[in-house]
N, CA, C and O atoms as a Tinker XYZ file with bonds, in Angstrom:
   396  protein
     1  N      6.926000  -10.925000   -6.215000    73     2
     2  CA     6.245000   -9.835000   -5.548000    64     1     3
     3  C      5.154000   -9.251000   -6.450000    63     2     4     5
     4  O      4.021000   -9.047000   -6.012000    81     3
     5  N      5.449000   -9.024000   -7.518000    73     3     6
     6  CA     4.127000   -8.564000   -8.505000    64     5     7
     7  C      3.036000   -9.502000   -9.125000    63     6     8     9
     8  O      2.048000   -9.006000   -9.666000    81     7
     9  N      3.207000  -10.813000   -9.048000    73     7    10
    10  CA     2.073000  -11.270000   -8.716000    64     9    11
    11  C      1.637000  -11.425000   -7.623000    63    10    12    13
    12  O      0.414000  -11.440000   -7.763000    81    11
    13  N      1.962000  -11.592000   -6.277000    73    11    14
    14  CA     1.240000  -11.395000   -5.066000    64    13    15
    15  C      0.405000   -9.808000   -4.872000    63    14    16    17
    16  O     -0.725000   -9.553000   -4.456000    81    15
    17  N      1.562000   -8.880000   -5.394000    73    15    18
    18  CA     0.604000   -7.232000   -5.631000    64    17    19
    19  C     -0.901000   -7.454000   -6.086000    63    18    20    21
    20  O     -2.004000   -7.267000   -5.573000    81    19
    21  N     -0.393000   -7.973000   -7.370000    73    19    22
    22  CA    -2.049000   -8.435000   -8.556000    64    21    23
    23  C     -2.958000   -8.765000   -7.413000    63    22    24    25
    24  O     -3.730000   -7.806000   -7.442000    81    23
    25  N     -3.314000   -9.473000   -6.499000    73    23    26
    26  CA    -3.977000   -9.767000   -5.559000    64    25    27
    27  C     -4.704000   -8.624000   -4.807000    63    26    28    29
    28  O     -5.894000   -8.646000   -4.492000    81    27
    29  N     -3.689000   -7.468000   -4.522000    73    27    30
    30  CA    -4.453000   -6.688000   -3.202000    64    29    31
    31  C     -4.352000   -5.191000   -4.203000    63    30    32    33
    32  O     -3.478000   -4.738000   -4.941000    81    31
    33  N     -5.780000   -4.708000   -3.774000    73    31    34
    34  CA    -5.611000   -3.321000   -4.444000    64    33    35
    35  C     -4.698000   -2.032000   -3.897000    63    34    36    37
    36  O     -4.627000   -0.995000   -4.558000    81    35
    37  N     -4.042000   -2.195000   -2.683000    73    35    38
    38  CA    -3.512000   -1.407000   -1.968000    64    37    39
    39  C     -1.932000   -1.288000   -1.874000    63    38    40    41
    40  O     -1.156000   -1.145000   -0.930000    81    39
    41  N     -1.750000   -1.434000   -3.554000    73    39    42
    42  CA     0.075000   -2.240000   -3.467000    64    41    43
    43  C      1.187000   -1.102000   -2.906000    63    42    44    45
    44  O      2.329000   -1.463000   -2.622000    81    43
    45  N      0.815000    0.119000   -2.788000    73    43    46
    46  CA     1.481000    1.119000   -2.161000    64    45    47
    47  C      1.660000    1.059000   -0.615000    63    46    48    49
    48  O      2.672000    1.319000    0.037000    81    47
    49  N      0.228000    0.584000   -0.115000    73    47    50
    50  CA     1.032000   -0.056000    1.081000    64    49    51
    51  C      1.832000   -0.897000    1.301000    63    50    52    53
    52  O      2.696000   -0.719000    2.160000    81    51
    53  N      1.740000   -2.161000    0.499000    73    51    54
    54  CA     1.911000   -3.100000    0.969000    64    53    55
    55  C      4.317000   -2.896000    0.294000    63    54    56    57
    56  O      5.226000   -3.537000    0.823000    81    55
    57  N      4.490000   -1.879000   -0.852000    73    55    58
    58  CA     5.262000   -1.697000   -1.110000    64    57    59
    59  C      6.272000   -0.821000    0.455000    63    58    60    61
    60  O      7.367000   -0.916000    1.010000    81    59
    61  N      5.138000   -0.110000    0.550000    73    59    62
    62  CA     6.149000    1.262000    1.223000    64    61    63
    63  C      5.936000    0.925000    3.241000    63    62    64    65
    64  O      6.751000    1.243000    4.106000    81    63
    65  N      4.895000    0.376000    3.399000    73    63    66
    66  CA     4.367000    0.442000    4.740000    64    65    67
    67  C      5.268000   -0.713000    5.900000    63    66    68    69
    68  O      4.952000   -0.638000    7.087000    81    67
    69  N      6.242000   -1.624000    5.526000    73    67    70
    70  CA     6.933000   -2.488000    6.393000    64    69    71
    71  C      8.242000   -2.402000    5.579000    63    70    72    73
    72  O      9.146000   -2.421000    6.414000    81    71
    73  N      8.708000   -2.326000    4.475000    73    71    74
    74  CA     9.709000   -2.914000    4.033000    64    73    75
    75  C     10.607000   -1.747000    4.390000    63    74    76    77
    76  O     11.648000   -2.116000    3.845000    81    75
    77  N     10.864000   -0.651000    4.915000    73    75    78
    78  CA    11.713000    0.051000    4.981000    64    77    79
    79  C     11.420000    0.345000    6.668000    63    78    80    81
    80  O     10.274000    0.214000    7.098000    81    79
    81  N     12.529000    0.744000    7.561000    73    79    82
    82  CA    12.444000    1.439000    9.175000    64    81    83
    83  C     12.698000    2.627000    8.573000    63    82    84    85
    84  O     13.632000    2.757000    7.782000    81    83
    85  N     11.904000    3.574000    8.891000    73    83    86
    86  CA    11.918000    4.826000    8.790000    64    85    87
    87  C     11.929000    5.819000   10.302000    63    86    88    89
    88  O     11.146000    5.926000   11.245000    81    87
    89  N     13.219000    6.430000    9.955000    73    87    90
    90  CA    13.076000    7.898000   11.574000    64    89    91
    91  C     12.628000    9.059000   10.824000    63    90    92    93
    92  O     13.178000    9.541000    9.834000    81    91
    93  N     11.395000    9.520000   11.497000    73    91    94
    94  CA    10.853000   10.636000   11.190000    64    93    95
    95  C     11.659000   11.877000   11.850000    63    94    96    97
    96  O     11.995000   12.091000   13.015000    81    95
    97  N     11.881000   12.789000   10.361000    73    95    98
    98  CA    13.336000   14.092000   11.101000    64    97    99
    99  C     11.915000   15.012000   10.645000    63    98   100   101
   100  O     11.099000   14.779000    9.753000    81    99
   101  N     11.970000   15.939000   11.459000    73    99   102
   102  CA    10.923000   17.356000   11.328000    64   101   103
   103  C     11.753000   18.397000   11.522000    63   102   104   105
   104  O     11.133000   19.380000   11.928000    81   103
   105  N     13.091000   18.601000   11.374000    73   103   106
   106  CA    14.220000   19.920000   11.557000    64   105   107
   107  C     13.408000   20.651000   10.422000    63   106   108   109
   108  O     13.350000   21.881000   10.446000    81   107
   109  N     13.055000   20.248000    9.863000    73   107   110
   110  CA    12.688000   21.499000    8.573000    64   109   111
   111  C     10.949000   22.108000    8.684000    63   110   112   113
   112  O     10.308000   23.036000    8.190000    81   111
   113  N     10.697000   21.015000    9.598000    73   111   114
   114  CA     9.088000   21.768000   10.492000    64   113   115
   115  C      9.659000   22.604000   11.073000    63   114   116   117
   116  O      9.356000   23.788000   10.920000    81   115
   117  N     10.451000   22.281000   11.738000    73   115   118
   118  CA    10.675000   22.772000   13.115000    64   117   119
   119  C     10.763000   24.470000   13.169000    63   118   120   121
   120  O     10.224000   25.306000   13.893000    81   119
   121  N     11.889000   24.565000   11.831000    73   119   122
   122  CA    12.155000   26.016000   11.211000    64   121   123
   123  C     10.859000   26.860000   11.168000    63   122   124   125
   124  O     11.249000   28.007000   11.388000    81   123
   125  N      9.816000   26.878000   11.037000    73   123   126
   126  CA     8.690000   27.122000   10.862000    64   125   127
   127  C      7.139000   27.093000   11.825000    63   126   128   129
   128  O      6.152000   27.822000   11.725000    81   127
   129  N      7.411000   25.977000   12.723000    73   127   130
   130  CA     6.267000   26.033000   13.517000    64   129   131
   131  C      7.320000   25.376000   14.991000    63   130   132   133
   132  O      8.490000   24.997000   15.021000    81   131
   133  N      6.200000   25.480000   16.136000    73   131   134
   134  CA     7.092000   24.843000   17.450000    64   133   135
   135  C      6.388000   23.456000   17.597000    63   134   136   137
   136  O      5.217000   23.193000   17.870000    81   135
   137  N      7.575000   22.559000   17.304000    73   135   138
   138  CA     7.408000   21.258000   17.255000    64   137   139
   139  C      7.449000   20.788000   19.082000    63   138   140   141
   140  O      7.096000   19.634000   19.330000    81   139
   141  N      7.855000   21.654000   20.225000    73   139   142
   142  CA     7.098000   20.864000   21.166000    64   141   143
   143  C      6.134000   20.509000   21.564000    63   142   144   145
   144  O      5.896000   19.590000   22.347000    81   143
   145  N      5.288000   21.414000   20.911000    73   143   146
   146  CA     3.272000   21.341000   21.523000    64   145   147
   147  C      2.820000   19.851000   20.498000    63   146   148   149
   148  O      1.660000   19.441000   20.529000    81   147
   149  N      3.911000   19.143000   19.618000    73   147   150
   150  CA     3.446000   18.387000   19.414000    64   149   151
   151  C      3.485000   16.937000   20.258000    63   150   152   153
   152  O      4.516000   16.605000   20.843000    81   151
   153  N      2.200000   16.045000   20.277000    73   151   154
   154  CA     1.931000   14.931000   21.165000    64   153   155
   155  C      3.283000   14.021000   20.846000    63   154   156   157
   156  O      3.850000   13.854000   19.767000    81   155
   157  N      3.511000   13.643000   21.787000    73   155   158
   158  CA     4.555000   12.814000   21.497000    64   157   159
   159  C      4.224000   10.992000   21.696000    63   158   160   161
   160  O      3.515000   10.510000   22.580000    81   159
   161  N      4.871000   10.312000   20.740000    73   159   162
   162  CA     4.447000    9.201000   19.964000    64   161   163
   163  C      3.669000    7.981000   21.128000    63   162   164   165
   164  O      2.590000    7.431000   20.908000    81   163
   165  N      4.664000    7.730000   22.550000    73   163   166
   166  CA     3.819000    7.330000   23.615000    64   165   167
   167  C      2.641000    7.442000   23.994000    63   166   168   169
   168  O      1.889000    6.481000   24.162000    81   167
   169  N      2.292000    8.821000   24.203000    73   167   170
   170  CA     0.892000    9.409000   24.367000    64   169   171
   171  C     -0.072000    9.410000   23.902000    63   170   172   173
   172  O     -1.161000    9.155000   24.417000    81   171
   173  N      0.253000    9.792000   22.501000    73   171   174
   174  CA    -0.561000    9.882000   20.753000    64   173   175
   175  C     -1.006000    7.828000   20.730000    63   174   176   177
   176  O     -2.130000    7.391000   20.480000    81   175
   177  N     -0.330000    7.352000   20.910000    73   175   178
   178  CA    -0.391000    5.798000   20.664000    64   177   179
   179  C     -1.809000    5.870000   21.950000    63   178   180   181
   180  O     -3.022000    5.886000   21.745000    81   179
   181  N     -1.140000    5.898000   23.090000    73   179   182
   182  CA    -1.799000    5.611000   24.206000    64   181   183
   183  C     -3.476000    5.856000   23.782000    63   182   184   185
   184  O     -4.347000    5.008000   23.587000    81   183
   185  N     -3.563000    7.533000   23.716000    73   183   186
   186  CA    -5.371000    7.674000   23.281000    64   185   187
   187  C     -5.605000    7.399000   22.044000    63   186   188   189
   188  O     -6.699000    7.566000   21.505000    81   187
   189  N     -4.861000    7.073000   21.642000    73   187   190
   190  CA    -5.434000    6.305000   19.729000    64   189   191
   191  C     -6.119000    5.151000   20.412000    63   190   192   193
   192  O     -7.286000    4.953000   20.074000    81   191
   193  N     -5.513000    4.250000   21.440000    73   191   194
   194  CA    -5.947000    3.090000   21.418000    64   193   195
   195  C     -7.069000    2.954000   22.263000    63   194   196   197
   196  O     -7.920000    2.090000   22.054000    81   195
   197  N     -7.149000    4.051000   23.560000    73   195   198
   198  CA    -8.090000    4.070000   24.449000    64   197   199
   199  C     -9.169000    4.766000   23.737000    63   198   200   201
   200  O    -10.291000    4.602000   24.216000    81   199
   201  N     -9.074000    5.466000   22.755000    73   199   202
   202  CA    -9.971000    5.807000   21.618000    64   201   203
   203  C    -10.880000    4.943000   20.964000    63   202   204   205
   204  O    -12.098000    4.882000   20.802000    81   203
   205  N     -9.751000    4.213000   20.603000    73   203   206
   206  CA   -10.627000    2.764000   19.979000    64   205   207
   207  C    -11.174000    1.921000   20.815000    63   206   208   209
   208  O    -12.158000    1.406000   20.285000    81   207
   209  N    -11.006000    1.574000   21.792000    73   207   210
   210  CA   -11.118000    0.560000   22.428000    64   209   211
   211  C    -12.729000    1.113000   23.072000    63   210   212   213
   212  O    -13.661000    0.361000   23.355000    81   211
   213  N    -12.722000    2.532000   23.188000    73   211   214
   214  CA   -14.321000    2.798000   23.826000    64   213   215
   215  C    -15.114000    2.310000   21.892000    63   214   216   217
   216  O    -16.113000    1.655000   21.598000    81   215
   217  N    -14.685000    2.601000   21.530000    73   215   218
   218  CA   -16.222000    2.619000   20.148000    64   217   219
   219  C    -15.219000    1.555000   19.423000    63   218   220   221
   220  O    -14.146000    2.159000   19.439000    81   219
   221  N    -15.029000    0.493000   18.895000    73   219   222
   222  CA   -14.199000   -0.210000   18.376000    64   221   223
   223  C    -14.737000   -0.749000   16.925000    63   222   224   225
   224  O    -15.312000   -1.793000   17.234000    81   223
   225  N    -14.798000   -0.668000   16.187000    73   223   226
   226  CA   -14.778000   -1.110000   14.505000    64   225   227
   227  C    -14.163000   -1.377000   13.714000    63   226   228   229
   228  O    -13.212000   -0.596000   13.754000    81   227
   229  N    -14.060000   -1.976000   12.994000    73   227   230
   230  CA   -13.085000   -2.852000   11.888000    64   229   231
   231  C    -13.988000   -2.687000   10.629000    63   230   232   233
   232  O    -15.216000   -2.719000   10.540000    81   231
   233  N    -12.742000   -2.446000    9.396000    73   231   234
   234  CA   -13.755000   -2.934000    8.225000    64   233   235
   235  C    -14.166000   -4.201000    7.789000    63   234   236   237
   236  O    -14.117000   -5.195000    8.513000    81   235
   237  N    -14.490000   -4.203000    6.857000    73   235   238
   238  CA   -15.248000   -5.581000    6.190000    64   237   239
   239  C    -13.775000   -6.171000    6.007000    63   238   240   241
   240  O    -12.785000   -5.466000    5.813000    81   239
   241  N    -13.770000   -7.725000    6.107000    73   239   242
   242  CA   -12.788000   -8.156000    5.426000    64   241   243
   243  C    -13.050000   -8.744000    4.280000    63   242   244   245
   244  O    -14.103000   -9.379000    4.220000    81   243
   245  N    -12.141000   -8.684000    3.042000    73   243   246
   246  CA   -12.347000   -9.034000    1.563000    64   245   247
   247  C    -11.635000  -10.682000    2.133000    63   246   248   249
   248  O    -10.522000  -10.803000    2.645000    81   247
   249  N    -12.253000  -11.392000    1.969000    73   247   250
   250  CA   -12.082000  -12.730000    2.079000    64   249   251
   251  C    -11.315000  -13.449000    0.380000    63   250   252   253
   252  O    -10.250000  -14.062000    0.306000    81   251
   253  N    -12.125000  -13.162000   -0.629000    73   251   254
   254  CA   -11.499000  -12.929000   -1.495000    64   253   255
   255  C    -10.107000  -12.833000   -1.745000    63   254   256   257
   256  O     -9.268000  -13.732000   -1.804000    81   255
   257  N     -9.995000  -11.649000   -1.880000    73   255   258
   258  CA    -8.621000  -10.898000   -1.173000    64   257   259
   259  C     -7.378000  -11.782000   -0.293000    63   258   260   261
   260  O     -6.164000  -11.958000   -0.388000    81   259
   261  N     -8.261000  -12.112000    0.413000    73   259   262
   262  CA    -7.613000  -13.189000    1.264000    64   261   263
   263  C     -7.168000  -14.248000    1.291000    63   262   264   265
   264  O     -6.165000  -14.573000    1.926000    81   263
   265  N     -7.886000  -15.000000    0.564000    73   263   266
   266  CA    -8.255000  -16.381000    0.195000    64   265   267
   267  C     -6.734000  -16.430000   -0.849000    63   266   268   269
   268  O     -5.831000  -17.232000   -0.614000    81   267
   269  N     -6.677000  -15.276000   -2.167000    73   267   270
   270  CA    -6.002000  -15.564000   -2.554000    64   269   271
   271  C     -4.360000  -15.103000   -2.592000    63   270   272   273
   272  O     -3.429000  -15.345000   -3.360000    81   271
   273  N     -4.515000  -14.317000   -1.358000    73   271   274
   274  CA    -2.576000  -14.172000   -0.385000    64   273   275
   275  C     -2.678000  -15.263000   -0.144000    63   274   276   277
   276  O     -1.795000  -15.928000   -0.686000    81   275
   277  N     -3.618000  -16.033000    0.658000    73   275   278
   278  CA    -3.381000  -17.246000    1.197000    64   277   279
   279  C     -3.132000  -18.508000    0.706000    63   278   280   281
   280  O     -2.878000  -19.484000    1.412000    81   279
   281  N     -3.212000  -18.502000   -0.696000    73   279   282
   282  CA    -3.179000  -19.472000   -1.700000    64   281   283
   283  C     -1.512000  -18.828000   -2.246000    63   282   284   285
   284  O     -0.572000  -19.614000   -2.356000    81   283
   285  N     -1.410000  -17.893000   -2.434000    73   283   286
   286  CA     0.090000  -17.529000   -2.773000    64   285   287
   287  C      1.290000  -17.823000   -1.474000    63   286   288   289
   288  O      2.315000  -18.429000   -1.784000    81   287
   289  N      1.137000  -17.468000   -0.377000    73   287   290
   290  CA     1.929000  -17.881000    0.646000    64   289   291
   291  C      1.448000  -18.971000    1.451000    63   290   292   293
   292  O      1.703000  -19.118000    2.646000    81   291
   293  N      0.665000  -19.810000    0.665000    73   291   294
   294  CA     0.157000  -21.370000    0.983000    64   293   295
   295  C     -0.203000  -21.319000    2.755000    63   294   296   297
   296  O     -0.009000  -22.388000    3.334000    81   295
   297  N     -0.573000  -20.457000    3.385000    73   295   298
   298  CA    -1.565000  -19.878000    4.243000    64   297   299
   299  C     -2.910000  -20.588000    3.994000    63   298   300   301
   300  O     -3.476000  -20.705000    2.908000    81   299
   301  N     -3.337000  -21.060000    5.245000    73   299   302
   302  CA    -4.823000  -21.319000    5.518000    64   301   303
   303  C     -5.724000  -20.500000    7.022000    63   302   304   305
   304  O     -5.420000  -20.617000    8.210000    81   303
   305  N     -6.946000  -19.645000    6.371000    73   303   306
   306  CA    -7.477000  -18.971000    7.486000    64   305   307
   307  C     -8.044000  -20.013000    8.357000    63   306   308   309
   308  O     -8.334000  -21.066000    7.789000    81   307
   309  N     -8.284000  -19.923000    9.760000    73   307   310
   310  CA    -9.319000  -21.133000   10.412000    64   309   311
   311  C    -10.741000  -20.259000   10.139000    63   310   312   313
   312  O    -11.017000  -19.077000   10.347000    81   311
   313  N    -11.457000  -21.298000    9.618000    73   311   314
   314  CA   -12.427000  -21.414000    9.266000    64   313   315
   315  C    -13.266000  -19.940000   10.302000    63   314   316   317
   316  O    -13.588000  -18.812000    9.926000    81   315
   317  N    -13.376000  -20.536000   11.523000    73   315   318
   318  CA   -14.025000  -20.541000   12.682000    64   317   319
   319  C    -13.943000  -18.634000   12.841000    63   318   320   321
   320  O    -14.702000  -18.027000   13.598000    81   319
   321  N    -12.751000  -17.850000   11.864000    73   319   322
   322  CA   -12.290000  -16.723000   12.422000    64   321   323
   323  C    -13.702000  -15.858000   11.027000    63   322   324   325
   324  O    -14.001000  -14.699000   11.315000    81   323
   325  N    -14.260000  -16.331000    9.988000    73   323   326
   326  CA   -14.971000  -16.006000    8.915000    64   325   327
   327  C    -16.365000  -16.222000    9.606000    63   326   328   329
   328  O    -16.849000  -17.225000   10.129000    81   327
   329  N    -16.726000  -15.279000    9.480000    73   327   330
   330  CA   -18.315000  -15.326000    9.699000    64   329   331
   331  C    -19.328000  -15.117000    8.755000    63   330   332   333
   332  O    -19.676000  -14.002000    8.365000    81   331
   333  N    -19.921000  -16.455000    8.291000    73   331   334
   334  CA   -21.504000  -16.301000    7.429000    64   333   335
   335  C    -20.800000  -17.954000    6.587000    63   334   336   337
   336  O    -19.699000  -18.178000    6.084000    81   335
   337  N    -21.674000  -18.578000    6.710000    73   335   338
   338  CA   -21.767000  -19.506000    5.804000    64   337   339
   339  C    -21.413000  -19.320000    4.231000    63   338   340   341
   340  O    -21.138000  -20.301000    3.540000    81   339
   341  N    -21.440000  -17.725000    3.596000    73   339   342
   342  CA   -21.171000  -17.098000    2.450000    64   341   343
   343  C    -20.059000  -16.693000    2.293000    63   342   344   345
   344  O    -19.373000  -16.887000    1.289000    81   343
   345  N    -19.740000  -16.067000    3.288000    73   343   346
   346  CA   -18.076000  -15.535000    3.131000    64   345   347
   347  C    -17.092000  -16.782000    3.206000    63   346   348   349
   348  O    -16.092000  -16.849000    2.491000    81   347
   349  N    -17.549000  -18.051000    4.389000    73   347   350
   350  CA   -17.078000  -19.171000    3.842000    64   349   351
   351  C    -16.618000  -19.720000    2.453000    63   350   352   353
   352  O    -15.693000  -20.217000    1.811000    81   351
   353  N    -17.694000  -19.357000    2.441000    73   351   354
   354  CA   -17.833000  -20.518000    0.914000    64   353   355
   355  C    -16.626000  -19.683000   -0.006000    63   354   356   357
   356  O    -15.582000  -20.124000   -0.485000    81   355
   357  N    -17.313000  -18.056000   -0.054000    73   355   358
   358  CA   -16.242000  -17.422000   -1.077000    64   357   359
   359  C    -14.850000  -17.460000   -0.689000    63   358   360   361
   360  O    -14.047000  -17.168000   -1.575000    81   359
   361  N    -14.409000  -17.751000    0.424000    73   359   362
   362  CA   -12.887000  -18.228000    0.504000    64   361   363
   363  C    -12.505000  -19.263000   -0.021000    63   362   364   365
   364  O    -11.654000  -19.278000   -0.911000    81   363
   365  N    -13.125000  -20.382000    0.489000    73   363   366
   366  CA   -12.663000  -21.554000    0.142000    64   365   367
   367  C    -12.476000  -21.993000   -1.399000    63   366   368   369
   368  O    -11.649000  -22.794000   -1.834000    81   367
   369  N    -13.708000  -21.077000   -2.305000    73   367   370
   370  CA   -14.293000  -21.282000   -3.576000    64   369   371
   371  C    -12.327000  -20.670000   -3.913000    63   370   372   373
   372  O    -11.385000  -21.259000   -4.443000    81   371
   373  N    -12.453000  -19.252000   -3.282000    73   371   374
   374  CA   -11.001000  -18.527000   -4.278000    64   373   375
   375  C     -9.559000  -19.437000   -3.035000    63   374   376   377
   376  O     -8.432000  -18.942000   -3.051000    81   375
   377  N     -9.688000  -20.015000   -2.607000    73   375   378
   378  CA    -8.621000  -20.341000   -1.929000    64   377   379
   379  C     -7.710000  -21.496000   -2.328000    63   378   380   381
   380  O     -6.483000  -21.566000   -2.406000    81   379
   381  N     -8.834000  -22.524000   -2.593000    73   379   382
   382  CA    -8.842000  -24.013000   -3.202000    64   381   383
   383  C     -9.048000  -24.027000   -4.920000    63   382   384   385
   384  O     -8.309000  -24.571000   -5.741000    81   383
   385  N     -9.903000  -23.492000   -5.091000    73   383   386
   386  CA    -9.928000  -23.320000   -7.125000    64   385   387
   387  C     -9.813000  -22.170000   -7.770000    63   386   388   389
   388  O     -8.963000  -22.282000   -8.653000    81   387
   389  N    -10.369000  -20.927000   -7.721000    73   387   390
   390  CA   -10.575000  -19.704000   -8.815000    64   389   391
   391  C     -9.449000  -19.222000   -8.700000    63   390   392   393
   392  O     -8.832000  -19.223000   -7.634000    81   391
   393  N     -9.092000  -18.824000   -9.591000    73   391   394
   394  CA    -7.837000  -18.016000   -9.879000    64   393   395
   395  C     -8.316000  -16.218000   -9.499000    63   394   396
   396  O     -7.490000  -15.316000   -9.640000    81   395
C-alpha cells in the first residue's frame, strides 16, 4: 500500500475515502441546531447531480498519475479514452518504462 500511495498525491483519500462504511450520527448537532431543515441524502444527491449534469466539468486527468497505478495494479487505460497525441505518449512513456 505505501508504495502504490508514493504514486498519488492525495493519500488521505485514498486511505480514509472507501476503506471504511461509515453511518453519519449528528445526535450531538442535533443538541444544538434543528437537524430536520436539513436536505436529506436522496434529495441532496438528486440536485447535486441535476446540478451537474446542466454545466458538467471534470478536471484534468494526471495521466502520469495514472499510467503509474496502472503499472502497479498491472491495469491498462484504452488508449481511445486519452485525448492528445501528448498525453498519449506521457502515459505510455510512464506506464511501459519511467519509474
Amino acid at each position: 500500500m505505501d508504495k502504490f500511495l508514493s504514486y498519488h498525491p492525495a493519500t488521505y483519500q485514498i486511505i480514509y475515502d472507501r476503506l471504511f462504511n461509515r453511518k453519519f450520527d449528528n445526535s450531538k448537532i442535533a443538541k444544538y441546531i434543528n437537524v430536520e431543515d436539513f436536505t436529506l441524502f436522496d434529495q441532496g444527491l438528486k440536485e447535486c447531480l441535476e446540478k451537474f449534469l446542466e454545466n458538467p466539468k471534470f478536471k484534468n486527468i494526471d495521466w502520469r498519475a495514472e499510467a503509474l497505478k496502472d503499472r502497479r495494479t498491472k491495469e491498462l487505460t484504452n488508449l481511445n479514452e486519452i485525448l492528445g497525441v501528448k498525453q498519449k505518449i506521457k502515459y505510455l512513456l510512464y506506464r511501459f518504462f519511467i519509474n
